[in-house]
């Protein structure tokens, strides 16, 4: 039973409502899945300047679909991207490739302890260890989870 760890954030619009909409839509991707959520965390934008703070939440989706491989991970990525586009199709970067304000951002942080590096998806998320707004929810959702490359828990990565 793999667990998909997501981070959902918003810094534009009704942040709580947008995140709740995203959590509800993600819950519908895998009917019958166990969905757990962290507390909200509010932080300054990461990687760009903005007057708007981000609200983020971690979500753990445990599915009962047996063994997973690259194909299932990529299918999940496409489903998550469709949820994101369904809420707000605006780009997350400007014409120069810089991050910008966004209504919704959903990142796959990890799928269990899988390690994967394709042009579309890297697991675990390649910058998760640098982002407190990812690590704090991850520590709350899965305190025993260890980064499969760095061999550290989220709490250890925060320190």
JSON list of C-alpha atoms in Angstrom, two decimals:
[
{"chain": "A", "resi": 1, "resn": "UNK", "atom": "CA", "xyz": [0.00, 0.00, 0.00]},
{"chain": "A", "resi": 2, "resn": "UNK", "atom": "CA", "xyz": [2.03, 2.96, -1.20]},
{"chain": "A", "resi": 3, "resn": "UNK", "atom": "CA", "xyz": [1.70, 6.38, 0.40]},
{"chain": "A", "resi": 4, "resn": "UNK", "atom": "CA", "xyz": [1.91, 9.45, -1.81]},
{"chain": "A", "resi": 5, "resn": "UNK", "atom": "CA", "xyz": [3.15, 12.53, 0.04]},
{"chain": "A", "resi": 6, "resn": "UNK", "atom": "CA", "xyz": [2.01, 15.85, -1.42]},
{"chain": "A", "resi": 7, "resn": "UNK", "atom": "CA", "xyz": [2.52, 19.47, -0.53]},
{"chain": "A", "resi": 8, "resn": "UNK", "atom": "CA", "xyz": [-0.27, 21.85, -1.49]},
{"chain": "A", "resi": 9, "resn": "UNK", "atom": "CA", "xyz": [0.25, 25.60, -1.34]},
{"chain": "A", "resi": 10, "resn": "UNK", "atom": "CA", "xyz": [-1.36, 28.88, -2.28]},
{"chain": "A", "resi": 11, "resn": "UNK", "atom": "CA", "xyz": [-0.41, 32.55, -1.95]},
{"chain": "A", "resi": 12, "resn": "UNK", "atom": "CA", "xyz": [-3.03, 34.19, -4.15]},
{"chain": "A", "resi": 13, "resn": "UNK", "atom": "CA", "xyz": [-6.78, 34.40, -3.64]},
{"chain": "A", "resi": 14, "resn": "UNK", "atom": "CA", "xyz": [-8.73, 32.64, -0.90]},
{"chain": "A", "resi": 15, "resn": "UNK", "atom": "CA", "xyz": [-5.83, 30.41, 0.12]},
{"chain": "A", "resi": 16, "resn": "UNK", "atom": "CA", "xyz": [-7.79, 28.22, 2.55]},
{"chain": "A", "resi": 17, "resn": "UNK", "atom": "CA", "xyz": [-10.63, 27.60, 0.10]},
{"chain": "A", "resi": 18, "resn": "UNK", "atom": "CA", "xyz": [-8.25, 26.84, -2.77]},
{"chain": "A", "resi": 19, "resn": "UNK", "atom": "CA", "xyz": [-6.26, 24.38, -0.68]},
{"chain": "A", "resi": 20, "resn": "UNK", "atom": "CA", "xyz": [-9.43, 22.71, 0.58]},
{"chain": "A", "resi": 21, "resn": "UNK", "atom": "CA", "xyz": [-10.63, 22.40, -3.02]},
{"chain": "A", "resi": 22, "resn": "UNK", "atom": "CA", "xyz": [-7.32, 20.78, -3.96]},
{"chain": "A", "resi": 23, "resn": "UNK", "atom": "CA", "xyz": [-7.44, 18.34, -1.03]},
{"chain": "A", "resi": 24, "resn": "UNK", "atom": "CA", "xyz": [-10.98, 17.32, -1.97]},
{"chain": "A", "resi": 25, "resn": "UNK", "atom": "CA", "xyz": [-10.00, 16.81, -5.63]},
{"chain": "A", "resi": 26, "resn": "UNK", "atom": "CA", "xyz": [-6.90, 14.81, -4.69]},
{"chain": "A", "resi": 27, "resn": "UNK", "atom": "CA", "xyz": [-9.07, 12.62, -2.44]},
{"chain": "A", "resi": 28, "resn": "UNK", "atom": "CA", "xyz": [-11.21, 11.74, -5.46]},
{"chain": "A", "resi": 29, "resn": "UNK", "atom": "CA", "xyz": [-8.25, 10.49, -7.53]},
{"chain": "A", "resi": 30, "resn": "UNK", "atom": "CA", "xyz": [-8.00, 7.25, -5.56]},
{"chain": "A", "resi": 31, "resn": "UNK", "atom": "CA", "xyz": [-11.45, 6.34, -4.20]},
{"chain": "A", "resi": 32, "resn": "UNK", "atom": "CA", "xyz": [-11.16, 4.48, -0.92]},
{"chain": "A", "resi": 33, "resn": "UNK", "atom": "CA", "xyz": [-7.66, 5.80, -0.23]},
{"chain": "A", "resi": 34, "resn": "UNK", "atom": "CA", "xyz": [-6.77, 6.90, 3.28]},
{"chain": "A", "resi": 35, "resn": "UNK", "atom": "CA", "xyz": [-6.12, 10.64, 3.19]},
{"chain": "A", "resi": 36, "resn": "UNK", "atom": "CA", "xyz": [-4.33, 12.35, 6.07]},
{"chain": "A", "resi": 37, "resn": "UNK", "atom": "CA", "xyz": [-3.37, 15.98, 6.32]},
{"chain": "A", "resi": 38, "resn": "UNK", "atom": "CA", "xyz": [-0.96, 18.07, 8.32]},
{"chain": "A", "resi": 39, "resn": "UNK", "atom": "CA", "xyz": [-1.60, 21.36, 10.01]},
{"chain": "A", "resi": 40, "resn": "UNK", "atom": "CA", "xyz": [-1.34, 24.46, 7.87]},
{"chain": "A", "resi": 41, "resn": "UNK", "atom": "CA", "xyz": [1.97, 26.30, 7.76]},
{"chain": "A", "resi": 42, "resn": "UNK", "atom": "CA", "xyz": [2.35, 29.90, 6.61]},
{"chain": "A", "resi": 43, "resn": "UNK", "atom": "CA", "xyz": [5.67, 31.06, 5.18]},
{"chain": "A", "resi": 44, "resn": "UNK", "atom": "CA", "xyz": [7.29, 33.63, 2.99]},
{"chain": "A", "resi": 45, "resn": "UNK", "atom": "CA", "xyz": [7.53, 32.67, -0.70]},
{"chain": "A", "resi": 46, "resn": "UNK", "atom": "CA", "xyz": [10.46, 30.40, -1.54]},
{"chain": "A", "resi": 47, "resn": "UNK", "atom": "CA", "xyz": [12.60, 31.32, -4.54]},
{"chain": "A", "resi": 48, "resn": "UNK", "atom": "CA", "xyz": [11.00, 34.69, -5.33]},
{"chain": "A", "resi": 49, "resn": "UNK", "atom": "CA", "xyz": [9.86, 37.96, -3.77]},
{"chain": "A", "resi": 50, "resn": "UNK", "atom": "CA", "xyz": [6.18, 38.65, -3.16]},
{"chain": "A", "resi": 51, "resn": "UNK", "atom": "CA", "xyz": [4.06, 40.62, -0.75]},
{"chain": "A", "resi": 52, "resn": "UNK", "atom": "CA", "xyz": [1.84, 37.55, -0.35]},
{"chain": "A", "resi": 53, "resn": "UNK", "atom": "CA", "xyz": [2.67, 34.76, 2.08]},
{"chain": "A", "resi": 54, "resn": "UNK", "atom": "CA", "xyz": [2.14, 31.12, 1.23]},
{"chain": "A", "resi": 55, "resn": "UNK", "atom": "CA", "xyz": [-0.19, 28.82, 3.07]},
{"chain": "A", "resi": 56, "resn": "UNK", "atom": "CA", "xyz": [0.83, 25.15, 2.74]},
{"chain": "A", "resi": 57, "resn": "UNK", "atom": "CA", "xyz": [-0.42, 21.80, 3.90]},
{"chain": "A", "resi": 58, "resn": "UNK", "atom": "CA", "xyz": [1.03, 18.32, 3.62]},
{"chain": "A", "resi": 59, "resn": "UNK", "atom": "CA", "xyz": [-1.22, 15.48, 2.47]},
{"chain": "A", "resi": 60, "resn": "UNK", "atom": "CA", "xyz": [-0.53, 11.75, 2.69]},
{"chain": "A", "resi": 61, "resn": "UNK", "atom": "CA", "xyz": [-2.61, 9.53, 0.42]},
{"chain": "A", "resi": 62, "resn": "UNK", "atom": "CA", "xyz": [-2.32, 5.81, 1.14]},
{"chain": "A", "resi": 63, "resn": "UNK", "atom": "CA", "xyz": [-3.66, 3.74, -1.73]},
{"chain": "A", "resi": 64, "resn": "UNK", "atom": "CA", "xyz": [-4.47, 0.04, -1.86]},
{"chain": "A", "resi": 65, "resn": "UNK", "atom": "CA", "xyz": [-3.11, -0.65, -5.33]},
{"chain": "A", "resi": 66, "resn": "UNK", "atom": "CA", "xyz": [-0.32, -3.14, -4.70]},
{"chain": "A", "resi": 67, "resn": "UNK", "atom": "CA", "xyz": [3.20, -2.60, -5.95]},
{"chain": "A", "resi": 68, "resn": "UNK", "atom": "CA", "xyz": [4.09, 0.66, -7.64]},
{"chain": "A", "resi": 69, "resn": "UNK", "atom": "CA", "xyz": [6.65, 1.46, -10.27]},
{"chain": "A", "resi": 70, "resn": "UNK", "atom": "CA", "xyz": [7.52, 4.31, -12.59]},
{"chain": "A", "resi": 71, "resn": "UNK", "atom": "CA", "xyz": [4.30, 3.98, -14.61]},
{"chain": "A", "resi": 72, "resn": "UNK", "atom": "CA", "xyz": [2.02, 4.40, -11.58]},
{"chain": "A", "resi": 73, "resn": "UNK", "atom": "CA", "xyz": [4.10, 7.34, -10.33]},
{"chain": "A", "resi": 74, "resn": "UNK", "atom": "CA", "xyz": [3.83, 9.13, -13.68]},
{"chain": "A", "resi": 75, "resn": "UNK", "atom": "CA", "xyz": [0.08, 8.44, -13.83]},
{"chain": "A", "resi": 76, "resn": "UNK", "atom": "CA", "xyz": [-0.22, 10.03, -10.40]},
{"chain": "A", "resi": 77, "resn": "UNK", "atom": "CA", "xyz": [1.80, 13.04, -11.57]},
{"chain": "A", "resi": 78, "resn": "UNK", "atom": "CA", "xyz": [-0.57, 13.53, -14.52]},
{"chain": "A", "resi": 79, "resn": "UNK", "atom": "CA", "xyz": [-3.64, 13.21, -12.29]},
{"chain": "A", "resi": 80, "resn": "UNK", "atom": "CA", "xyz": [-2.24, 15.71, -9.79]},
{"chain": "A", "resi": 81, "resn": "UNK", "atom": "CA", "xyz": [-1.36, 18.12, -12.62]},
{"chain": "A", "resi": 82, "resn": "UNK", "atom": "CA", "xyz": [-4.93, 17.84, -13.90]},
{"chain": "A", "resi": 83, "resn": "UNK", "atom": "CA", "xyz": [-6.26, 18.74, -10.44]},
{"chain": "A", "resi": 84, "resn": "UNK", "atom": "CA", "xyz": [-3.92, 21.72, -10.33]},
{"chain": "A", "resi": 85, "resn": "UNK", "atom": "CA", "xyz": [-4.98, 22.91, -13.81]},
{"chain": "A", "resi": 86, "resn": "UNK", "atom": "CA", "xyz": [-8.63, 22.38, -12.93]},
{"chain": "A", "resi": 87, "resn": "UNK", "atom": "CA", "xyz": [-8.31, 24.82, -10.04]},
{"chain": "A", "resi": 88, "resn": "UNK", "atom": "CA", "xyz": [-6.09, 27.35, -11.82]},
{"chain": "A", "resi": 89, "resn": "UNK", "atom": "CA", "xyz": [-4.45, 26.91, -15.19]},
{"chain": "A", "resi": 90, "resn": "UNK", "atom": "CA", "xyz": [-2.18, 29.94, -14.75]},
{"chain": "A", "resi": 91, "resn": "UNK", "atom": "CA", "xyz": [1.56, 29.28, -15.07]},
{"chain": "A", "resi": 92, "resn": "UNK", "atom": "CA", "xyz": [3.76, 29.04, -11.98]},
{"chain": "A", "resi": 93, "resn": "UNK", "atom": "CA", "xyz": [6.62, 30.87, -13.65]},
{"chain": "A", "resi": 94, "resn": "UNK", "atom": "CA", "xyz": [6.98, 34.09, -15.60]},
{"chain": "A", "resi": 95, "resn": "UNK", "atom": "CA", "xyz": [8.32, 34.37, -19.15]},
{"chain": "A", "resi": 96, "resn": "UNK", "atom": "CA", "xyz": [11.90, 34.32, -17.80]},
{"chain": "A", "resi": 97, "resn": "UNK", "atom": "CA", "xyz": [11.34, 31.12, -15.81]},
{"chain": "A", "resi": 98, "resn": "UNK", "atom": "CA", "xyz": [11.10, 32.75, -12.37]},
{"chain": "A", "resi": 99, "resn": "UNK", "atom": "CA", "xyz": [8.54, 31.64, -9.77]},
{"chain": "A", "resi": 100, "resn": "UNK", "atom": "CA", "xyz": [5.47, 33.87, -9.42]},
{"chain": "A", "resi": 101, "resn": "UNK", "atom": "CA", "xyz": [2.40, 34.12, -7.17]},
{"chain": "A", "resi": 102, "resn": "UNK", "atom": "CA", "xyz": [-0.07, 31.29, -7.69]},
{"chain": "A", "resi": 103, "resn": "UNK", "atom": "CA", "xyz": [-3.50, 30.25, -6.58]},
{"chain": "A", "resi": 104, "resn": "UNK", "atom": "CA", "xyz": [-2.54, 26.60, -6.21]},
{"chain": "A", "resi": 105, "resn": "UNK", "atom": "CA", "xyz": [0.62, 24.55, -6.34]},
{"chain": "A", "resi": 106, "resn": "UNK", "atom": "CA", "xyz": [0.65, 20.79, -5.77]},
{"chain": "A", "resi": 107, "resn": "UNK", "atom": "CA", "xyz": [3.95, 18.97, -5.59]},
{"chain": "A", "resi": 108, "resn": "UNK", "atom": "CA", "xyz": [4.58, 15.27, -5.22]},
{"chain": "A", "resi": 109, "resn": "UNK", "atom": "CA", "xyz": [7.16, 15.17, -2.44]},
{"chain": "A", "resi": 110, "resn": "UNK", "atom": "CA", "xyz": [7.67, 11.42, -2.16]},
{"chain": "A", "resi": 111, "resn": "UNK", "atom": "CA", "xyz": [6.02, 8.10, -2.81]},
{"chain": "A", "resi": 112, "resn": "UNK", "atom": "CA", "xyz": [7.09, 5.86, 0.04]},
{"chain": "A", "resi": 113, "resn": "UNK", "atom": "CA", "xyz": [10.86, 5.46, -0.26]},
{"chain": "A", "resi": 114, "resn": "UNK", "atom": "CA", "xyz": [10.96, 5.34, -4.05]},
{"chain": "A", "resi": 115, "resn": "UNK", "atom": "CA", "xyz": [13.86, 6.92, -5.88]},
{"chain": "A", "resi": 116, "resn": "UNK", "atom": "CA", "xyz": [13.13, 7.99, -9.43]},
{"chain": "A", "resi": 117, "resn": "UNK", "atom": "CA", "xyz": [14.62, 10.50, -11.85]},
{"chain": "A", "resi": 118, "resn": "UNK", "atom": "CA", "xyz": [12.85, 11.02, -15.17]},
{"chain": "A", "resi": 119, "resn": "UNK", "atom": "CA", "xyz": [12.40, 14.16, -17.27]},
{"chain": "A", "resi": 120, "resn": "UNK", "atom": "CA", "xyz": [8.89, 14.47, -15.81]},
{"chain": "A", "resi": 121, "resn": "UNK", "atom": "CA", "xyz": [9.29, 13.43, -12.19]},
{"chain": "A", "resi": 122, "resn": "UNK", "atom": "CA", "xyz": [12.04, 13.17, -9.60]},
{"chain": "A", "resi": 123, "resn": "UNK", "atom": "CA", "xyz": [11.40, 11.31, -6.35]},
{"chain": "A", "resi": 124, "resn": "UNK", "atom": "CA", "xyz": [11.87, 12.32, -3.70]},
{"chain": "A", "resi": 125, "resn": "UNK", "atom": "CA", "xyz": [11.30, 15.95, -4.64]},
{"chain": "A", "resi": 126, "resn": "UNK", "atom": "CA", "xyz": [14.80, 17.30, -5.42]},
{"chain": "A", "resi": 127, "resn": "UNK", "atom": "CA", "xyz": [14.43, 20.41, -3.23]},
{"chain": "A", "resi": 128, "resn": "UNK", "atom": "CA", "xyz": [12.30, 19.03, -0.40]},
{"chain": "A", "resi": 129, "resn": "UNK", "atom": "CA", "xyz": [15.23, 19.06, 2.03]},
{"chain": "A", "resi": 130, "resn": "UNK", "atom": "CA", "xyz": [15.64, 22.82, 1.50]},
{"chain": "A", "resi": 131, "resn": "UNK", "atom": "CA", "xyz": [12.01, 23.76, 2.21]},
{"chain": "A", "resi": 132, "resn": "UNK", "atom": "CA", "xyz": [10.75, 24.03, 5.76]},
{"chain": "A", "resi": 133, "resn": "UNK", "atom": "CA", "xyz": [7.18, 24.37, 4.47]},
{"chain": "A", "resi": 134, "resn": "UNK", "atom": "CA", "xyz": [7.57, 20.83, 3.07]},
{"chain": "A", "resi": 135, "resn": "UNK", "atom": "CA", "xyz": [9.58, 19.33, 5.93]},
{"chain": "A", "resi": 136, "resn": "UNK", "atom": "CA", "xyz": [7.37, 20.43, 8.83]},
{"chain": "A", "resi": 137, "resn": "UNK", "atom": "CA", "xyz": [4.19, 18.88, 7.36]},
{"chain": "A", "resi": 138, "resn": "UNK", "atom": "CA", "xyz": [6.17, 15.78, 6.35]},
{"chain": "A", "resi": 139, "resn": "UNK", "atom": "CA", "xyz": [7.49, 15.40, 9.91]},
{"chain": "A", "resi": 140, "resn": "UNK", "atom": "CA", "xyz": [3.96, 15.62, 11.20]},
{"chain": "A", "resi": 141, "resn": "UNK", "atom": "CA", "xyz": [2.51, 13.14, 8.69]},
{"chain": "A", "resi": 142, "resn": "UNK", "atom": "CA", "xyz": [5.34, 10.60, 8.69]},
{"chain": "A", "resi": 143, "resn": "UNK", "atom": "CA", "xyz": [7.81, 11.12, 11.53]},
{"chain": "A", "resi": 144, "resn": "UNK", "atom": "CA", "xyz": [9.51, 7.77, 10.84]},
{"chain": "A", "resi": 145, "resn": "UNK", "atom": "CA", "xyz": [9.87, 8.33, 7.07]},
{"chain": "A", "resi": 146, "resn": "UNK", "atom": "CA", "xyz": [13.49, 8.63, 5.95]},
{"chain": "A", "resi": 147, "resn": "UNK", "atom": "CA", "xyz": [14.69, 10.42, 2.86]},
{"chain": "A", "resi": 148, "resn": "UNK", "atom": "CA", "xyz": [15.83, 7.47, 0.72]},
{"chain": "A", "resi": 149, "resn": "UNK", "atom": "CA", "xyz": [18.97, 9.24, -0.51]},
{"chain": "A", "resi": 150, "resn": "UNK", "atom": "CA", "xyz": [19.99, 11.35, 2.49]},
{"chain": "A", "resi": 151, "resn": "UNK", "atom": "CA", "xyz": [18.83, 8.72, 5.04]},
{"chain": "A", "resi": 152, "resn": "UNK", "atom": "CA", "xyz": [17.43, 11.41, 7.36]},
{"chain": "A", "resi": 153, "resn": "UNK", "atom": "CA", "xyz": [13.93, 11.99, 8.74]},
{"chain": "A", "resi": 154, "resn": "UNK", "atom": "CA", "xyz": [12.12, 15.23, 7.95]},
{"chain": "A", "resi": 155, "resn": "UNK", "atom": "CA", "xyz": [12.77, 16.39, 11.52]},
{"chain": "A", "resi": 156, "resn": "UNK", "atom": "CA", "xyz": [16.49, 15.71, 11.09]},
{"chain": "A", "resi": 157, "resn": "UNK", "atom": "CA", "xyz": [16.46, 17.59, 7.79]},
{"chain": "A", "resi": 158, "resn": "UNK", "atom": "CA", "xyz": [14.86, 20.61, 9.47]},
{"chain": "A", "resi": 159, "resn": "UNK", "atom": "CA", "xyz": [17.81, 20.80, 11.88]}
]
